[in-house]
Structure formats: structure tokens, C-alpha cells
Amino acid sequence: MIVDTVMLVICGVTLVLALTTPYLNAFFRRPKTDTDDALLSSLPPVTIIITSHGNARQLDEHLPLFLTQEYEPGYEVIIVGERNDHQTEDILKRYSGHPHLYSTFIPETSRYMSRKKLAITLGMKAAKNEWVVITDPTCKPNTTHWLSTLSAHFTDDTDMVLGYTNYDTSAPDYYRFEHLYTALYIFREAQQHTAYRTNCYHLAIRKKVFLDGNGFQGNLKYTISEYDYLVNKFADGHTRLCLHEDSWMTEDTPTVKQWENKHIFLRETINHLRHTRRHYLLYHIDQWALYLNYAAIGCATVFGIVRHQCMACAVAFVALCITVCLRMMIAKRALEEYGQPIAAWKAIPYEMSMIWRNIRNRIRYENADKYDFISHKV
């Protein structure tokens, strides 16, 4: 009787976890898009800032897509580059005279600060319009309606709008999977008016908000994560999401080194952001639930084998099938919704591997030279 009672408890817990824990993930809690009645009908003029730092090839490839947006209110594109970057200068000469294009350069005398943050600041000061979109040369609009779709979210009670980017289809499946998985946690918080950071090089902010808040003051020496610091500092209850498909941008596939460095540098960045513990709490709960589910299935299987209880083994098998099917169904719906042609079955190993990849990145960060994360030695 004792064995039977223990078996029933183990089987019951295993089935309950299989039926509930698959819903504890970012794919199930993905944010909702705004309805048309919540958007602007009269759009404002906009400034687009693109900072170029060794990205001349991408700038040359993507700039025409920014300059050919269908946007009646009018817009300007400001390229901020490095002085003596001859490739960027040559590109700007070819487009000189274009009615939408303007350019400026970082002073050579600037020292001891992030060059990219300085470039964004110079672009903000040069902007003629109140609403400013900040993006990278590595990103490109997917449609000619990108700017108009994004700008429809610039309502009177909004100060910042976060947009979505995905990697192009040449990127490894795991890159695209993790990028979306992370973005959905971020977007959910932003929709609940507690935005923490962003992993998409795609946001809009009011010029007045940036300048009145002293821009990047307080983190200029950190060489990375410009978008993270902007969101963490300025996002509040007046932040919105723009997730309509026409507003998506595509980011070039990072190299393996760029991908790994991005994760290592993130470890440094989160040390300087507000609300880090709150942000990661939900992620950790989801990871614990994920592994608790599989651990229960494993325990039920071992118990059934050791005690020769076929019922326990059968329940473990059924629970595994339920877990895999639910997680695949939930992932498939989210991946399709965000235009990611990734096989749903890959969600199972990808979800399980994330925690181990994070541990590896943490170890690599601990062994890194901390001076690599700042613009000067102190």
C-alpha cells in the first residue's frame, strides 16, 4: 500500500507538471500588438540616426532602403561616422544631394568615452525633429512602410517606442531562436510599463526626453550596449511596442565572435542596469519549471523500473509526450507569428541548452579582462 501511494503521488505530480509547466515560457506569454484605434492617424516628421563604425559595407547595402521610405510627413536620415573613415565618406559622397540624407562626424579629439554613444548624442543634437529613430547599419527595413508603421505609435502619451528586429535566414537557427526568446521577455515587460533593456537595434525616442535626461551621462565610459542603457534609463510608463510585421527590421547575421562577445559584454552591462533581479526572476522561474518537469519524468521512470511498476513508466512516457507536444505547439505558434522558419521540434533542445550556454558565458565573462568593457583604464 505504501508503494502504491508513493506511486500515485509521483504519477500525479508528474502529470500535473507536464500539463502546466510548458505554459511557463516566453513563447506562451508573448505580447499583443496594438489595435488600429490606439494608433496615430496624423504622423509627425521623423529623424533617423544611423551610426557607422566600421560598417561601411552594411551601410552601403542598407542605406537605400532607409532613403526610399514612403512617408508623406517628411523625414531625414542622419549618418554619424568616424572622421577619416574613407569608405563611409565615399558612400556619403555618392548620395550627396539626396533630400533626406545628412551626415556628421565624431571629433577626433574625443577620448575616454564610448564612440558609439557619442555618435548617437551628436545625431540627437543635430536632429531637426522631435521624434528620433535610432538604428544600426547592420539593420534594414523589411518594407517601404516601415517608418509609417513605426511612427503610428508616436502618440501624445508616448516617449519611447521599441521595435523588433530578427536575424536574416542565413543565421543559425539557435541564434534566431534565442534572439526571439529573449526579445519576448523584454517586450512583455515593456508592455507592462517596466521595460528593462532591448536586444533589438531598433527604437524611437523623443529628442526632448533624451536631451533633458542628459542622454548617456553616467555610462559613457562603457563601450557597449547603447540601446540597453537608453531603454533602462528612459523607458517608463510612456513606452510602447511596435510589433506589426510591416515595422520589422532584419539584422545581418553576426559572426561567431560577435555573437559570443555580445553575450559576454551583456554580463558586464547588466551589472549597471536598474531592475536586473526583477527582470531575471521570471526567466529563472521558467527555467526551474522546465527542468523540474523533466526531472519528475525521470524520477517516475526510474521509480517504475526499480519497483517494477509498469504504470509509473507509462505515466512518465505519457507525461513526456504531453510536455514535448505542448512545448512544440506553443513554440511553433510564436515562431510563425514572428516569421522564424525554425522547426518546432528544435525548441526542445534549444530551451534545455540555454541555461548551460548562460553558465558558459558567465565563466568566460569572469575570466575576461574587465578593462575590455570600458573606453579607458581607471
Coordinates of C-alpha atoms in Angstrom, one line a residue, residues 10-360:
I10 CA 4.7 10.5 -8.2
C11 CA 2.5 9.8 -11.2
G12 CA 0.0 12.6 -10.2
V13 CA 2.8 15.2 -9.7
T14 CA 4.4 14.2 -13.0
L15 CA 1.2 14.6 -14.9
V16 CA 0.4 17.9 -13.3
L17 CA 3.8 19.3 -14.1
A18 CA 3.6 18.1 -17.7
L19 CA 0.3 19.8 -18.1
T20 CA 1.2 23.1 -16.5
T21 CA 5.0 23.9 -16.9
P22 CA 5.0 24.1 -20.7
Y23 CA 3.0 27.3 -20.3
L24 CA 5.7 28.9 -18.2
N25 CA 7.8 30.3 -21.1
A26 CA 8.2 33.4 -23.1
F27 CA 6.6 32.0 -26.2
F28 CA 3.2 31.5 -24.4
R29 CA 3.3 34.9 -22.8
R30 CA 4.2 36.8 -26.0
P31 CA 2.9 40.4 -26.1
K32 CA -0.1 41.5 -28.1
T33 CA 0.1 44.1 -30.9
D34 CA -1.7 47.4 -30.7
T35 CA -5.2 47.7 -32.2
D36 CA -5.7 50.3 -35.0
D37 CA -7.8 52.6 -32.8
A38 CA -4.8 53.0 -30.5
L39 CA -2.5 54.4 -33.3
L40 CA -2.0 57.8 -34.8
S41 CA -3.7 58.8 -38.0
S42 CA -1.7 62.1 -38.4
L43 CA 2.0 61.2 -38.4
P44 CA 4.9 63.5 -37.3
P45 CA 8.1 64.3 -39.2
V46 CA 10.9 61.9 -38.1
T47 CA 14.7 61.8 -37.9
I48 CA 16.5 58.5 -38.4
I49 CA 20.0 58.2 -36.8
I50 CA 22.4 55.6 -38.1
T51 CA 25.9 55.4 -36.5
S52 CA 28.6 53.9 -38.7
H53 CA 31.7 52.4 -37.1
G54 CA 33.5 50.1 -39.4
N55 CA 30.2 49.2 -41.0
A56 CA 30.7 50.8 -44.5
R57 CA 29.7 47.6 -46.4
Q58 CA 26.4 47.2 -44.5
L59 CA 25.7 51.0 -44.7
D60 CA 26.2 50.9 -48.5
E61 CA 23.8 47.9 -48.8
H62 CA 21.1 49.1 -46.5
L63 CA 21.1 52.9 -46.8
P64 CA 18.9 52.9 -50.0
L65 CA 16.2 51.1 -48.0
F66 CA 16.1 54.0 -45.5
L67 CA 16.1 56.7 -48.1
T68 CA 13.2 55.2 -50.1
Q69 CA 10.6 55.0 -47.3
E70 CA 7.0 56.1 -48.2
Y71 CA 6.4 58.7 -45.6
E72 CA 4.5 61.8 -46.6
P73 CA 5.1 63.9 -43.4
G74 CA 8.8 64.0 -44.3
Y75 CA 11.9 62.6 -42.6
E76 CA 15.7 62.9 -42.5
V77 CA 18.4 60.3 -42.2
I78 CA 21.5 61.4 -40.3
I79 CA 24.6 59.3 -40.7
V80 CA 27.1 59.8 -37.9
G81 CA 30.5 58.3 -38.7
E82 CA 34.2 58.4 -37.7
R83 CA 36.4 61.1 -39.1
N84 CA 38.8 59.7 -41.7
D85 CA 36.6 56.6 -42.3
H86 CA 37.2 56.9 -46.1
Q87 CA 34.8 54.1 -47.0
T88 CA 31.9 55.8 -45.2
E89 CA 32.9 59.2 -46.7
D90 CA 32.9 57.7 -50.2
I91 CA 29.4 56.3 -49.6
L92 CA 28.1 59.6 -48.4
K93 CA 29.6 61.4 -51.4
R94 CA 27.7 59.1 -53.7
Y95 CA 24.4 60.0 -52.0
S96 CA 25.3 63.7 -51.6
G97 CA 22.4 65.9 -52.6
H98 CA 19.8 63.4 -51.6
P99 CA 16.9 65.4 -50.0
H100 CA 16.6 63.0 -47.0
L101 CA 20.3 62.5 -46.2
Y102 CA 22.5 64.4 -43.8
S103 CA 25.8 63.5 -42.1
T104 CA 28.1 64.5 -39.3
F105 CA 31.3 63.1 -37.8
I106 CA 32.7 62.4 -34.4
P107 CA 35.5 64.8 -33.4
E108 CA 38.9 63.1 -33.5
T109 CA 39.8 64.8 -30.2
S110 CA 37.0 62.9 -28.3
R111 CA 38.6 60.5 -25.8
Y112 CA 37.6 58.3 -22.8
M113 CA 34.0 57.7 -23.8
S114 CA 32.1 55.3 -26.0
R115 CA 32.4 56.4 -29.6
K116 CA 29.0 55.0 -30.5
K117 CA 27.2 56.7 -27.6
L118 CA 28.9 59.9 -28.6
A119 CA 27.8 59.4 -32.2
I120 CA 24.2 58.9 -31.1
T121 CA 24.4 62.0 -28.9
L122 CA 25.7 64.1 -31.8
G123 CA 22.9 62.8 -34.0
M124 CA 20.3 63.7 -31.4
K125 CA 21.6 67.2 -31.2
A126 CA 21.6 67.5 -35.0
A127 CA 18.1 66.1 -35.4
K128 CA 15.5 68.7 -36.6
N129 CA 12.5 66.6 -35.5
E130 CA 11.1 65.7 -32.1
W131 CA 10.8 62.0 -32.8
V132 CA 14.1 60.2 -33.5
V133 CA 14.6 56.6 -34.6
I134 CA 17.9 55.1 -33.7
T135 CA 19.2 52.0 -35.5
D136 CA 22.4 50.4 -36.9
P137 CA 23.9 50.0 -40.4
T138 CA 23.6 46.2 -39.8
C139 CA 19.8 46.5 -39.8
K140 CA 17.5 47.2 -42.7
P141 CA 13.7 47.9 -43.0
N142 CA 11.7 45.0 -44.4
T143 CA 9.3 47.2 -46.3
T144 CA 8.9 50.8 -47.6
H145 CA 6.1 51.2 -44.9
W146 CA 8.5 50.5 -42.0
L147 CA 8.7 54.2 -40.9
S148 CA 5.0 54.9 -41.3
T149 CA 4.1 51.8 -39.3
L150 CA 6.5 52.6 -36.5
S151 CA 5.5 56.3 -36.4
A152 CA 1.9 55.4 -35.9
H153 CA 2.8 54.6 -32.3
F154 CA 4.2 58.1 -31.6
T155 CA 1.2 59.1 -29.6
D156 CA 1.0 62.1 -27.3
D157 CA 1.4 60.0 -24.2
T158 CA 4.4 58.1 -25.6
D159 CA 8.1 58.9 -25.1
M160 CA 9.7 55.8 -26.4
V161 CA 8.8 53.0 -28.8
L162 CA 10.6 49.7 -29.1
G163 CA 10.7 47.9 -32.4
Y164 CA 11.5 44.3 -33.4
T165 CA 14.4 43.0 -35.4
N166 CA 15.2 39.4 -36.4
Y167 CA 18.2 37.9 -37.9
D168 CA 18.2 37.0 -41.6
T169 CA 17.6 33.4 -42.6
S170 CA 21.3 32.7 -43.1
A171 CA 21.8 32.9 -39.3
P172 CA 21.9 29.6 -37.4
D173 CA 18.6 28.5 -36.1
Y174 CA 19.7 28.8 -32.5
Y175 CA 20.7 32.5 -33.0
R176 CA 17.3 33.3 -34.2
F177 CA 15.6 31.2 -31.6
E178 CA 17.4 32.7 -28.7
H179 CA 17.1 36.3 -30.1
L180 CA 13.3 35.9 -30.3
Y181 CA 13.1 34.1 -26.9
T182 CA 14.9 36.9 -25.2
A183 CA 13.0 39.7 -27.0
L184 CA 9.7 38.3 -25.9
Y185 CA 10.7 38.6 -22.2
I186 CA 11.8 42.2 -22.9
F187 CA 8.7 43.1 -24.8
R188 CA 6.4 41.6 -22.2
E189 CA 7.9 43.8 -19.5
A190 CA 7.8 46.9 -21.8
Q191 CA 4.1 46.3 -22.4
Q192 CA 3.6 46.2 -18.7
H193 CA 5.4 49.6 -18.4
T194 CA 8.5 48.1 -16.8
A195 CA 10.9 47.9 -19.7
Y196 CA 14.4 46.7 -18.7
R197 CA 16.5 46.6 -21.9
T198 CA 16.3 45.6 -25.6
N199 CA 18.2 43.2 -27.7
C200 CA 17.0 44.8 -31.0
Y201 CA 18.8 47.7 -32.6
H202 CA 15.5 49.5 -33.3
L203 CA 14.0 52.1 -31.0
A204 CA 12.5 55.6 -31.2
I205 CA 12.7 58.3 -28.5
R206 CA 11.7 61.9 -28.2
K207 CA 14.6 64.2 -28.6
K208 CA 13.5 66.3 -25.7
V209 CA 13.4 63.3 -23.4
F210 CA 16.9 62.3 -24.4
L211 CA 18.4 65.8 -24.0
D212 CA 16.6 66.8 -20.8
G213 CA 17.7 63.4 -19.3
N214 CA 21.3 64.1 -20.2
G215 CA 21.5 61.2 -22.6
F216 CA 24.1 58.7 -21.8
Q217 CA 25.5 60.6 -18.8
G218 CA 26.6 58.1 -16.2
N219 CA 27.6 55.3 -18.5
L220 CA 29.6 57.0 -21.3
K221 CA 32.7 55.1 -20.4
Y222 CA 31.1 51.7 -21.2
T223 CA 31.8 50.8 -24.8
I224 CA 28.8 48.7 -25.4
S225 CA 25.0 48.2 -25.0
E226 CA 23.9 51.7 -26.1
Y227 CA 20.3 50.5 -26.7
D228 CA 20.2 48.7 -23.3
Y229 CA 21.2 51.9 -21.4
L230 CA 18.8 54.0 -23.3
V231 CA 15.8 51.7 -22.5
N232 CA 16.9 51.2 -18.9
K233 CA 17.3 54.9 -18.3
F234 CA 14.4 56.4 -20.2
A235 CA 11.7 53.7 -20.6
D236 CA 8.8 54.2 -18.2
G237 CA 5.0 54.2 -18.3
H238 CA 5.2 56.1 -21.6
T239 CA 6.9 53.4 -23.5
R240 CA 5.1 51.4 -26.2
L241 CA 5.8 48.4 -28.5
C242 CA 5.6 48.3 -32.3
L243 CA 5.3 44.7 -33.3
H244 CA 3.4 44.9 -36.6
E245 CA 5.0 42.9 -39.3
D246 CA 5.5 46.0 -41.6
S247 CA 7.7 47.6 -38.9
W248 CA 10.1 44.7 -38.5
M249 CA 13.7 45.1 -39.4
T250 CA 16.3 42.4 -40.4
E251 CA 19.7 42.4 -38.8
D252 CA 22.7 40.9 -40.5
T253 CA 23.9 37.6 -39.1
P254 CA 26.7 38.2 -36.5
T255 CA 29.9 36.3 -36.8
V256 CA 30.6 33.6 -34.2
K257 CA 33.0 36.0 -32.4
Q258 CA 30.4 38.9 -32.5
W259 CA 27.7 36.5 -31.2
E260 CA 29.9 35.3 -28.3
N261 CA 31.2 38.8 -27.4
K262 CA 27.6 40.1 -27.3
H263 CA 26.8 37.6 -24.6
I264 CA 29.9 38.2 -22.6
F265 CA 29.5 42.0 -22.8
L266 CA 25.9 41.6 -21.7
R267 CA 27.2 40.1 -18.4
E268 CA 29.0 43.4 -17.8
T269 CA 26.1 45.5 -18.9
I270 CA 23.5 44.0 -16.5
N271 CA 25.8 45.0 -13.6
H272 CA 25.0 48.6 -14.3
L273 CA 21.3 48.4 -15.2
R274 CA 18.3 49.0 -12.9
H275 CA 15.9 46.2 -12.0
T276 CA 18.2 43.4 -13.1
R277 CA 17.0 41.0 -10.4
R278 CA 13.3 41.7 -11.2
H279 CA 13.9 41.1 -14.8
Y280 CA 15.6 37.7 -14.4
L281 CA 13.2 36.4 -11.8
L282 CA 10.6 35.3 -14.3
Y283 CA 13.3 33.8 -16.6
H284 CA 14.7 31.8 -13.6
I285 CA 11.2 30.6 -12.6
D286 CA 10.6 29.4 -16.2
Q287 CA 14.0 27.5 -16.2
W288 CA 13.3 25.9 -12.9
A289 CA 9.9 24.8 -14.1
L290 CA 11.4 23.4 -17.3
Y291 CA 13.9 21.2 -15.5
L292 CA 11.5 20.3 -12.7
N293 CA 9.2 18.9 -15.3
Y294 CA 11.9 16.7 -16.9
A295 CA 13.2 15.7 -13.5
A296 CA 9.8 14.5 -12.5
I297 CA 9.5 12.4 -15.7
G298 CA 12.9 11.0 -15.0
C299 CA 12.0 10.1 -11.4
A300 CA 8.8 8.4 -12.4
T301 CA 10.7 6.4 -15.0
V302 CA 13.4 5.3 -12.5
F303 CA 10.8 4.5 -9.9
G304 CA 8.8 2.4 -12.3
I305 CA 11.9 0.4 -13.4
V306 CA 13.3 -0.1 -9.8
R307 CA 9.9 -1.0 -8.4
H308 CA 8.7 -2.9 -11.5
Q309 CA 5.7 -0.6 -11.7
C310 CA 4.6 -0.5 -15.3
M311 CA 2.0 2.2 -14.5
A312 CA 4.7 4.6 -13.4
C313 CA 6.7 4.0 -16.6
A314 CA 3.6 4.5 -18.7
V315 CA 2.7 7.8 -16.9
A316 CA 6.3 9.0 -17.4
F317 CA 6.0 8.3 -21.2
V318 CA 2.6 10.0 -21.4
A319 CA 4.0 13.0 -19.5
L320 CA 7.0 13.2 -21.8
C321 CA 4.7 13.2 -24.8
I322 CA 2.5 15.9 -23.3
T323 CA 5.5 18.0 -22.5
V324 CA 7.1 17.8 -25.9
C325 CA 3.8 18.3 -27.8
L326 CA 2.7 21.3 -25.8
R327 CA 6.1 23.0 -25.9
M328 CA 6.4 22.3 -29.7
M329 CA 2.8 23.7 -30.3
I330 CA 3.5 26.8 -28.2
A331 CA 6.9 27.4 -29.8
K332 CA 5.5 26.8 -33.4
R333 CA 2.8 29.4 -33.0
A334 CA 5.3 32.0 -31.7
L335 CA 7.9 31.3 -34.3
E336 CA 5.4 31.5 -37.1
E337 CA 4.0 34.7 -35.7
Y338 CA 7.4 36.4 -35.8
G339 CA 8.5 35.0 -39.2
Q340 CA 11.0 32.5 -38.0
P341 CA 11.2 29.3 -40.2
I342 CA 12.6 27.1 -37.4
A343 CA 11.4 23.6 -37.0
A344 CA 9.2 23.4 -33.8
W345 CA 11.0 20.2 -32.5
K346 CA 14.2 22.3 -32.1
A347 CA 12.5 24.3 -29.4
I348 CA 13.0 21.3 -27.0
P349 CA 16.8 21.0 -27.1
Y350 CA 17.2 24.8 -27.6
E351 CA 15.3 25.6 -24.4
M352 CA 17.2 23.0 -22.4
S353 CA 20.6 24.2 -23.6
M354 CA 20.0 27.9 -22.8
I355 CA 20.9 27.6 -19.1
W356 CA 24.2 25.8 -19.9
R357 CA 25.1 28.3 -22.5
N358 CA 24.5 31.1 -20.0
I359 CA 26.7 29.3 -17.5
R360 CA 29.5 29.1 -20.1

